[in-house]
Amino acid sequence: MLSAVIVRPTDAGRSHDADLLGRLLEGDSRALRAIYDSFSSLVFGLARRVTGNSASAQDVTQDVFLHLWEHPDAVDLSRGSLRSYLGVVTHRRAIDAVRRTSRATARDERAGREAGVMAPSHETEIVEADFDARASQRVRDAIVGLPSEQRQALELAYYGGCTYREVAARLGIPEGTAKSRLRLALNKLRELIELHERMAPA
Amino acid sequence: MTDIFDMNIDPDAIGDALEPILAEHAPDDAFAAIDAAARIARAEGKPLLLGRDGTDPFDAFITTATELHDLLEALSPTDWEAQTATAYGTVHGVIAHLAGIEDYCQRALDREPVADPAADFDHAACSRVVAESLRSTPNGELATIWFTSALRFVEACRADYRDETLALHQLPVGVEGALLLRTFELWAHTEDICAALGRPLPRLDGPRLALMSARLLGAIDGVTVARGAPHAVARIVLLGPGGGVGDIGLNGPGGMGPADVRIVADVVDFCRVASRRISGADLTFDAEGNRALVAPLLEATAMFAKD
């Protein structure tokens, strides 16, 4: 029997997650509503932090929950909780959204330079998104600015749903090193988030 | 706010700590758009069926054999001598057994006499003659012998015997069914070896799990779980990549109509029950309805495991 060596998530809510995912597989839209009610704030908030834009965050939120409805079998509870999974997918899709916007912005700027004027839609967008962008930029910068080994450890731990032991195994480093990288990463992230909160207008 | 630095670090603790920082109330009308799009993507009440994205049995066998061979190539001489929890002893013994099984299956395919007719019905015994002959074969050479014969077997199945039926342990089985049984076996022995060496257990990919779980349910459809009991319907909901929903009949084939019992479990663990790597009693699952049907159903799930 192999049960002793099968790695189980520490998630006490695994049974609840399993129930909701089972119902999604069966096509029960009430399960989608229940999952949305539990996690939409996390998904929307994370998406807004990364994109710096409420409209983009709403698009990402819609994509994430629609993807879950279409592919509930993509969630592997042996690797992490439903919340971790949604965090991973949200993060990836938000990054994709930022990249798409950056590419579009670059195109607009090129077109503007060629025409000798700034594209009006781009100008309007900058004014509207300025506050959101500045507010979220620090968090993005905090994550992006972490040393790569700390960022990798944090991403595996939170967005990848790994325990520090699994982080150590995945990165091929001792468990103590994984633990200290995570602590350093979280420490730095907290400092930057607090700085952001202090600087934000009341 | 929770102090994340006083916590034992695990993903849910980090998630708990970060959630209040990250969470923001989504616009009130956001769900309406999601709900509308979801209903277009998949109608309410329409299940995602098991096996819908499954690979074919030939590729499943080749991929699983290749993964086992890759594992063997990475083993040290000490690893090869590690004791497994199987009847075949060491890792070397397990691979010698598999080489014997490849020989047995190839003979069944070619309609040739088996090496030991008296042991034909017994999976372990029918490999013994070949396994004994390989007892002193060096590790790397043994891995090559087994892997080469496994690939020869699957290529023969694909090229010449695709629609044939062969007799395995005196039971008639189609070529695809035979490959599926062999895939289960290779995966189970890969897990045996990893467990013996303290390595993480390999997880099959979604397309293989989809194929294996769907064919497994097809094979147990109609199984008798209680002598003389009326026909019942079981809904099996398997979670994770390769998972989906399948309805089967109990005490007679056919899974039509409302389910008498609904079981939700991880797709890998359900397959492990089928390969007898975990017992039905050790399976983590949720069940609704007539729970008395669950234990005999899980027992029936493991009836094809020959080890």
XYZ file of C-alpha atoms in Angstrom:
509
model
C 0.000 0.000 0.000
C 1.309 3.415 -0.945
C -0.936 5.680 1.067
C 1.852 6.541 3.470
C 3.942 8.210 0.777
C 1.199 10.036 -1.102
C 1.622 13.755 -0.441
C -1.632 15.287 0.775
C -2.389 18.985 0.880
C -2.724 20.485 4.317
C -5.959 22.152 3.257
C -8.623 21.455 5.823
C -11.185 22.577 3.265
C -10.197 19.933 0.722
C -13.484 18.113 1.115
C -15.396 21.343 0.532
C -13.281 22.101 -2.537
C -13.825 18.550 -3.801
C -17.578 18.877 -3.376
C -17.681 22.144 -5.330
C -15.442 20.830 -8.116
C -17.470 17.641 -8.375
C -20.623 19.696 -8.821
C -18.922 21.850 -11.447
C -17.983 18.691 -13.358
C -21.642 17.695 -13.250
C -22.702 21.064 -14.647
C -24.193 22.578 -11.496
C -24.037 26.357 -11.948
C -24.894 26.895 -8.258
C -21.430 25.551 -7.501
C -19.954 28.210 -9.784
C -21.903 30.860 -7.898
C -20.689 29.475 -4.568
C -17.074 29.514 -5.738
C -17.510 33.019 -7.108
C -18.955 34.205 -3.799
C -15.992 32.728 -1.924
C -13.161 33.790 -4.195
C -14.220 36.666 -6.456
C -12.730 39.271 -4.087
C -9.389 37.506 -4.148
C -9.447 37.027 -7.918
C -10.559 40.579 -8.675
C -8.192 42.105 -6.107
C -5.192 40.136 -7.315
C -6.025 40.947 -10.930
C -6.355 44.652 -10.135
C -3.041 44.668 -8.267
C -1.275 43.144 -11.230
C -3.028 45.022 -14.031
C -3.514 48.297 -12.184
C -6.803 48.701 -13.937
C -10.340 47.859 -12.771
C -11.701 47.197 -16.244
C -8.864 44.792 -17.064
C -9.293 43.161 -13.664
C -12.977 42.588 -14.370
C -12.095 40.965 -17.700
C -9.532 38.746 -15.993
C -12.075 37.812 -13.312
C -14.582 36.792 -15.968
C -11.918 34.745 -17.813
C -10.838 32.964 -14.649
C -14.319 31.848 -13.580
C -15.363 30.954 -17.103
C -12.209 28.861 -17.473
C -13.049 27.103 -14.207
C -16.558 26.315 -15.449
C -15.206 24.909 -18.704
C -12.252 23.045 -17.187
C -12.952 22.117 -13.570
C -10.828 19.019 -14.152
C -7.771 21.267 -14.452
C -7.768 21.715 -10.671
C -5.516 19.149 -8.997
C -6.314 19.143 -5.290
C -3.347 16.873 -4.600
C -1.141 19.863 -5.439
C -3.006 22.628 -3.656
C -6.332 24.129 -2.745
C -8.915 25.613 -5.088
C -7.901 29.039 -3.790
C -4.250 28.436 -4.711
C -5.321 27.277 -8.152
C -7.452 30.364 -8.710
C -4.546 32.510 -7.522
C -2.220 30.890 -10.048
C -4.638 31.242 -12.957
C -5.532 34.814 -12.027
C -1.904 35.805 -11.780
C -1.039 34.295 -15.158
C -4.012 35.836 -16.903
C -3.416 39.214 -15.335
C 0.219 39.145 -16.462
C -0.999 38.240 -19.960
C -3.407 41.183 -19.844
C -0.610 43.550 -18.817
C 1.571 42.285 -21.659
C -1.247 42.713 -24.162
C -1.825 46.272 -22.935
C 1.905 47.032 -23.078
C 2.120 45.784 -26.638
C -0.944 47.830 -27.620
C 0.500 50.900 -25.881
C 3.806 50.494 -27.690
C 1.948 50.236 -30.983
C -0.097 53.346 -30.194
C 3.010 55.279 -29.222
C 4.782 54.271 -32.400
C 1.722 55.270 -34.410
C 1.497 58.564 -32.460
C 5.146 59.395 -33.071
C 4.733 58.626 -36.747
C 1.640 60.865 -36.905
C 3.284 63.534 -34.738
C 0.549 63.393 -32.095
C -0.258 61.217 -29.114
C -3.202 58.875 -29.803
C -6.183 60.351 -27.921
C -7.400 57.015 -26.604
C -4.011 56.358 -25.066
C -3.922 59.811 -23.433
C -7.362 59.325 -21.930
C -6.411 55.915 -20.651
C -3.317 57.284 -18.918
C -5.326 59.942 -17.065
C -7.999 57.472 -15.959
C -5.620 54.731 -14.948
C -2.986 56.923 -13.372
C -3.999 56.478 -9.749
C -4.699 52.762 -10.020
C -1.462 52.243 -11.870
C 0.653 54.078 -9.312
C -1.043 52.284 -6.447
C -0.563 48.828 -7.853
C 2.770 49.457 -9.463
C 4.540 49.286 -6.117
C 3.154 45.837 -5.416
C 4.077 44.688 -8.883
C 7.480 46.231 -8.461
C 7.810 44.530 -5.111
C 7.204 41.125 -6.649
C 9.237 41.833 -9.770
C 11.992 43.472 -7.721
C 12.560 40.498 -5.452
C 15.772 38.585 -6.108
C 14.883 35.900 -8.637
C 15.437 33.027 -6.209
C 13.076 34.615 -3.653
C 10.448 35.380 -6.282
C 10.650 31.831 -7.588
C 10.179 30.430 -4.084
C 7.238 32.756 -3.370
C 5.533 31.959 -6.651
C 5.878 28.234 -6.050
C 4.577 28.616 -2.508
C 1.598 30.825 -3.154
C 0.711 30.695 -6.809
C 2.044 27.153 -7.219
C 0.431 25.845 -4.045
C 3.655 24.225 -2.781
C 4.662 23.677 0.832
C 8.167 24.842 1.724
C 9.257 21.192 1.501
C 7.856 20.993 -2.017
C 9.484 24.333 -2.873
C 12.800 22.870 -1.709
C 12.302 19.737 -3.782
C 11.232 21.662 -6.887
C 14.197 24.049 -6.691
C 16.688 21.397 -5.589
C 17.652 23.319 -2.440
C 17.673 22.386 1.273
C 14.398 22.872 3.163
C 15.993 25.453 5.467
C 17.068 27.509 2.463
C 13.565 27.329 0.989
C 12.099 28.479 4.287
C 14.502 31.398 4.606
C 13.942 32.486 0.987
C 10.200 32.519 1.599
C 10.571 34.510 4.800
C 12.850 37.053 3.137
C 10.483 37.374 0.198
C 7.443 37.856 2.420
C 9.308 40.303 4.608
C 10.285 42.467 1.673
C 6.832 42.226 0.168
C 5.239 43.342 3.436
C 7.578 46.308 3.735
C 6.716 47.464 0.262
C 3.000 46.918 0.707
C 3.074 48.914 3.965
C 5.009 51.653 2.236
C 2.399 51.693 -0.485
C -0.413 51.907 2.089
C 1.300 54.794 3.914
C 1.795 56.717 0.696
C -1.711 56.134 -0.625
C -4.081 59.131 -0.237
C -6.570 58.742 2.619
C -3.928 41.690 10.130
C -2.466 38.256 10.718
C 1.272 38.265 11.225
C 2.478 36.051 8.439
C 5.906 35.757 9.971
C 4.693 33.820 12.982
C 3.140 31.142 10.823
C 4.384 27.786 9.802
C 4.884 28.405 6.113
C 2.540 26.493 3.895
C 0.536 27.689 0.919
C -2.766 28.012 2.719
C -1.222 29.984 5.553
C 0.363 32.304 3.005
C -2.935 32.470 1.157
C -4.778 33.301 4.386
C -2.286 36.069 5.091
C -2.232 37.533 1.612
C -5.954 37.338 0.944
C -6.911 40.337 3.127
C -4.189 42.370 1.394
C -5.274 41.367 -2.069
C -9.047 41.082 -1.758
C -11.226 43.760 -3.299
C -14.940 43.550 -3.823
C -15.667 42.829 -7.466
C -18.254 45.037 -9.210
C -21.794 43.956 -8.319
C -22.781 43.102 -11.872
C -19.679 41.018 -12.623
C -21.243 37.628 -11.950
C -24.147 38.188 -14.348
C -21.719 38.377 -17.284
C -19.861 35.277 -16.089
C -23.099 33.353 -15.624
C -24.341 34.268 -19.090
C -21.056 33.279 -20.728
C -20.920 30.052 -18.729
C -24.369 28.976 -19.916
C -23.312 29.510 -23.516
C -20.103 27.537 -22.973
C -21.848 24.578 -21.314
C -25.515 24.076 -20.574
C -26.684 23.790 -16.974
C -26.684 20.150 -15.884
C -24.471 18.941 -18.710
C -21.637 16.905 -17.177
C -18.091 16.724 -18.480
C -17.838 13.036 -19.275
C -14.901 10.836 -18.374
C -12.546 9.992 -21.207
C -13.419 12.965 -23.398
C -9.776 14.017 -23.802
C -8.187 10.602 -23.510
C -5.152 9.464 -25.431
C -5.158 6.139 -27.293
C -4.056 2.901 -25.599
C -0.986 2.544 -27.813
C 0.414 5.945 -26.896
C -0.558 5.466 -23.252
C 1.470 2.256 -23.090
C 4.488 3.704 -24.906
C 4.569 6.844 -22.742
C 4.262 4.855 -19.518
C 6.947 2.375 -20.569
C 9.259 5.217 -21.583
C 8.781 6.950 -18.235
C 9.649 3.738 -16.400
C 12.703 3.227 -18.605
C 13.829 6.817 -17.946
C 13.500 6.152 -14.229
C 15.538 2.951 -14.500
C 18.301 4.750 -16.354
C 18.637 7.171 -13.452
C 19.019 4.457 -10.791
C 22.260 3.603 -9.025
C 23.350 -0.024 -8.462
C 22.174 0.352 -4.860
C 18.753 1.517 -6.047
C 18.415 -1.612 -8.174
C 18.876 -3.717 -5.054
C 16.216 -1.837 -3.059
C 13.374 -3.983 -1.796
C 9.926 -3.175 -3.156
C 6.606 -3.992 -1.515
C 5.808 -6.468 -4.314
C 6.159 -10.216 -4.578
C 9.131 -9.707 -6.908
C 11.540 -8.438 -4.277
C 14.089 -5.931 -5.511
C 13.758 -3.366 -8.283
C 15.765 -5.815 -10.403
C 13.188 -8.498 -9.579
C 10.308 -6.228 -10.648
C 11.909 -5.505 -14.022
C 12.753 -9.174 -14.550
C 9.064 -9.912 -13.861
C 8.043 -7.277 -16.422
C 10.401 -8.798 -18.983
C 8.689 -12.110 -18.310
C 5.275 -10.529 -18.795
C 6.354 -8.971 -22.103
C 7.425 -12.431 -23.243
C 4.117 -13.885 -22.043
C 2.066 -11.224 -23.848
C 4.069 -11.522 -27.056
C 3.488 -15.276 -27.048
C -0.224 -14.722 -26.450
C -0.278 -12.314 -29.389
C 1.570 -14.753 -31.644
C -0.538 -17.700 -30.473
C 2.608 -19.464 -29.297
C 2.722 -21.768 -26.295
C 3.454 -19.995 -23.017
C 6.738 -20.641 -21.185
C 4.995 -22.415 -18.291
C 1.496 -23.675 -19.192
C 0.775 -24.700 -15.604
C 1.180 -21.081 -14.505
C -0.882 -19.551 -17.302
C -3.681 -18.343 -15.033
C -1.341 -16.756 -12.500
C 0.155 -13.365 -13.380
C 3.183 -13.649 -11.101
C 3.895 -17.278 -11.867
C 3.619 -16.922 -15.641
C 6.625 -14.592 -15.703
C 8.780 -16.749 -13.473
C 10.642 -18.841 -16.076
C 11.868 -15.781 -17.970
C 12.467 -13.784 -14.776
C 14.626 -16.590 -13.360
C 16.674 -16.684 -16.557
C 17.400 -12.967 -16.104
C 18.354 -13.175 -12.447
C 22.057 -12.440 -13.109
C 21.579 -10.007 -15.963
C 23.285 -6.650 -15.316
C 20.889 -3.826 -14.434
C 21.292 -1.718 -17.563
C 21.061 -4.743 -19.818
C 17.914 -5.933 -18.055
C 16.309 -2.501 -18.485
C 17.086 -2.638 -22.202
C 15.755 -6.188 -22.581
C 12.481 -5.289 -20.897
C 12.043 -1.934 -22.680
C 12.888 -3.329 -26.125
C 10.421 -6.183 -25.742
C 7.736 -3.785 -24.439
C 8.131 -1.592 -27.520
C 8.192 -4.642 -29.788
C 4.927 -5.814 -28.214
C 3.114 -2.508 -28.673
C 4.353 -2.097 -32.235
C 3.168 -5.617 -33.085
C -0.204 -4.742 -31.557
C -0.428 -1.575 -33.591
C 0.807 -2.971 -36.893
C -0.565 -6.505 -37.088
C -3.045 -7.272 -34.346
C -5.077 -4.098 -33.814
C -8.446 -5.868 -33.946
C -7.348 -9.162 -32.464
C -8.338 -10.796 -29.234
C -5.701 -12.523 -27.147
C -5.922 -14.758 -24.127
C -4.272 -13.317 -21.039
C -4.339 -15.660 -18.094
C -6.944 -17.648 -20.038
C -9.284 -14.664 -20.312
C -10.049 -13.239 -23.770
C -9.188 -9.567 -24.082
C -8.929 -7.209 -27.047
C -5.567 -5.731 -27.970
C -6.511 -2.271 -26.692
C -7.790 -3.740 -23.445
C -4.562 -5.693 -23.044
C -2.491 -2.565 -23.560
C -4.598 -0.755 -21.016
C -4.101 -3.494 -18.435
C -0.371 -3.367 -19.151
C -0.338 0.420 -18.800
C -1.948 0.079 -15.375
C 0.697 -2.488 -14.481
C 3.663 -0.422 -15.672
C 2.375 2.616 -13.817
C 1.784 0.561 -10.651
C 5.306 -0.882 -10.764
C 6.777 2.567 -11.423
C 5.042 3.658 -8.229
C 6.335 0.546 -6.434
C 9.892 1.444 -7.396
C 9.518 5.102 -6.468
C 7.980 4.141 -3.123
C 10.851 1.720 -2.443
C 13.371 4.472 -3.165
C 11.518 7.194 -1.249
C 10.977 9.194 -4.436
C 7.830 11.209 -5.160
C 5.216 9.123 -6.908
C 4.845 9.996 -10.583
C 1.526 11.457 -11.643
C 0.140 10.295 -14.956
C -0.860 13.055 -17.344
C -4.497 13.955 -17.938
C -4.919 12.235 -21.321
C -3.732 8.899 -19.923
C -5.824 9.213 -16.782
C -8.848 10.115 -18.911
C -8.383 6.982 -20.995
C -7.676 4.692 -18.070
C -10.476 5.907 -15.810
C -13.067 5.857 -18.596
C -12.131 2.332 -19.710
C -12.060 1.229 -16.089
C -15.605 2.414 -15.566
C -16.648 0.754 -18.814
C -15.140 -2.498 -17.566
C -16.990 -2.469 -14.251
C -20.337 -1.324 -15.662
C -22.921 -3.879 -14.566
C -20.775 -5.421 -11.861
C -22.607 -7.394 -9.209
C -22.135 -5.686 -5.858
C -24.812 -7.630 -3.977
C -26.156 -11.017 -4.975
C -29.854 -10.826 -5.878
C -30.003 -7.072 -5.286
C -31.926 -4.816 -7.690
C -30.263 -2.820 -10.416
C -28.783 0.460 -9.198
C -26.951 3.381 -10.735
C -23.672 4.788 -9.463
C -22.395 8.196 -10.491
C -18.613 8.375 -10.264
C -17.167 11.898 -10.241
C -13.394 11.884 -10.587
C -11.453 15.058 -9.857
C -8.226 16.384 -11.317
C -6.623 16.335 -14.760
C -8.121 13.420 -16.692
C -11.187 13.410 -14.467
C -14.858 13.683 -15.330
C -18.234 12.128 -14.697
C -19.349 8.577 -15.466
C -22.559 6.708 -14.657
C -22.504 2.928 -14.388
C -24.983 0.212 -13.573
C -24.608 -2.023 -10.541
C -26.059 -5.526 -10.427
C -26.636 -5.195 -14.147
C -25.319 -2.952 -16.908
C -26.551 0.532 -17.771
C -26.132 3.773 -15.889
C -29.310 5.485 -17.044
C -31.545 7.384 -14.663
C -30.977 9.096 -11.338
C -28.007 7.837 -9.365
C -28.557 5.727 -6.254
C -25.107 6.590 -5.052
C -22.687 9.391 -5.986
C -18.978 9.063 -5.274
C -16.484 11.921 -5.611
C -12.794 11.008 -5.530
C -9.445 11.975 -7.017
C -8.928 10.334 -10.411
C -5.416 9.141 -9.594
C -6.453 7.612 -6.300
C -9.394 5.872 -7.959
C -6.970 4.343 -10.476
C -4.700 3.361 -7.586
C -7.609 1.433 -6.093
C -7.977 -0.325 -9.452
C -4.302 -1.280 -9.408
C -4.552 -2.277 -5.710
C -1.962 0.310 -4.698
C -4.403 1.684 -2.178
C -7.372 -0.158 -0.737
C -10.947 1.006 -1.055
C -10.883 1.605 2.703
C -7.918 3.996 2.312
C -9.448 5.954 -0.554
C -10.379 9.559 0.296
C -13.841 10.122 -1.141
C -17.184 11.761 -0.526
C -20.320 9.689 -1.036
C -24.000 10.563 -1.125
C -26.998 8.262 -1.401
C -26.854 4.546 -0.709
C -23.434 4.311 0.933
C -23.800 0.544 1.359
C -23.012 0.248 -2.343
C -19.639 2.001 -2.055
C -17.437 -0.678 -0.482
C -18.448 -3.512 -2.846
C -18.166 -1.136 -5.806
C -14.605 -0.198 -4.838
C -13.786 -3.846 -4.309
C -15.051 -4.596 -7.802
C -12.926 -1.755 -9.160
C -9.800 -3.654 -8.144
C -10.838 -6.966 -9.693
C -8.625 -6.534 -12.763
C -5.414 -5.940 -10.812
C -3.115 -8.925 -11.222
C -0.024 -7.335 -9.676
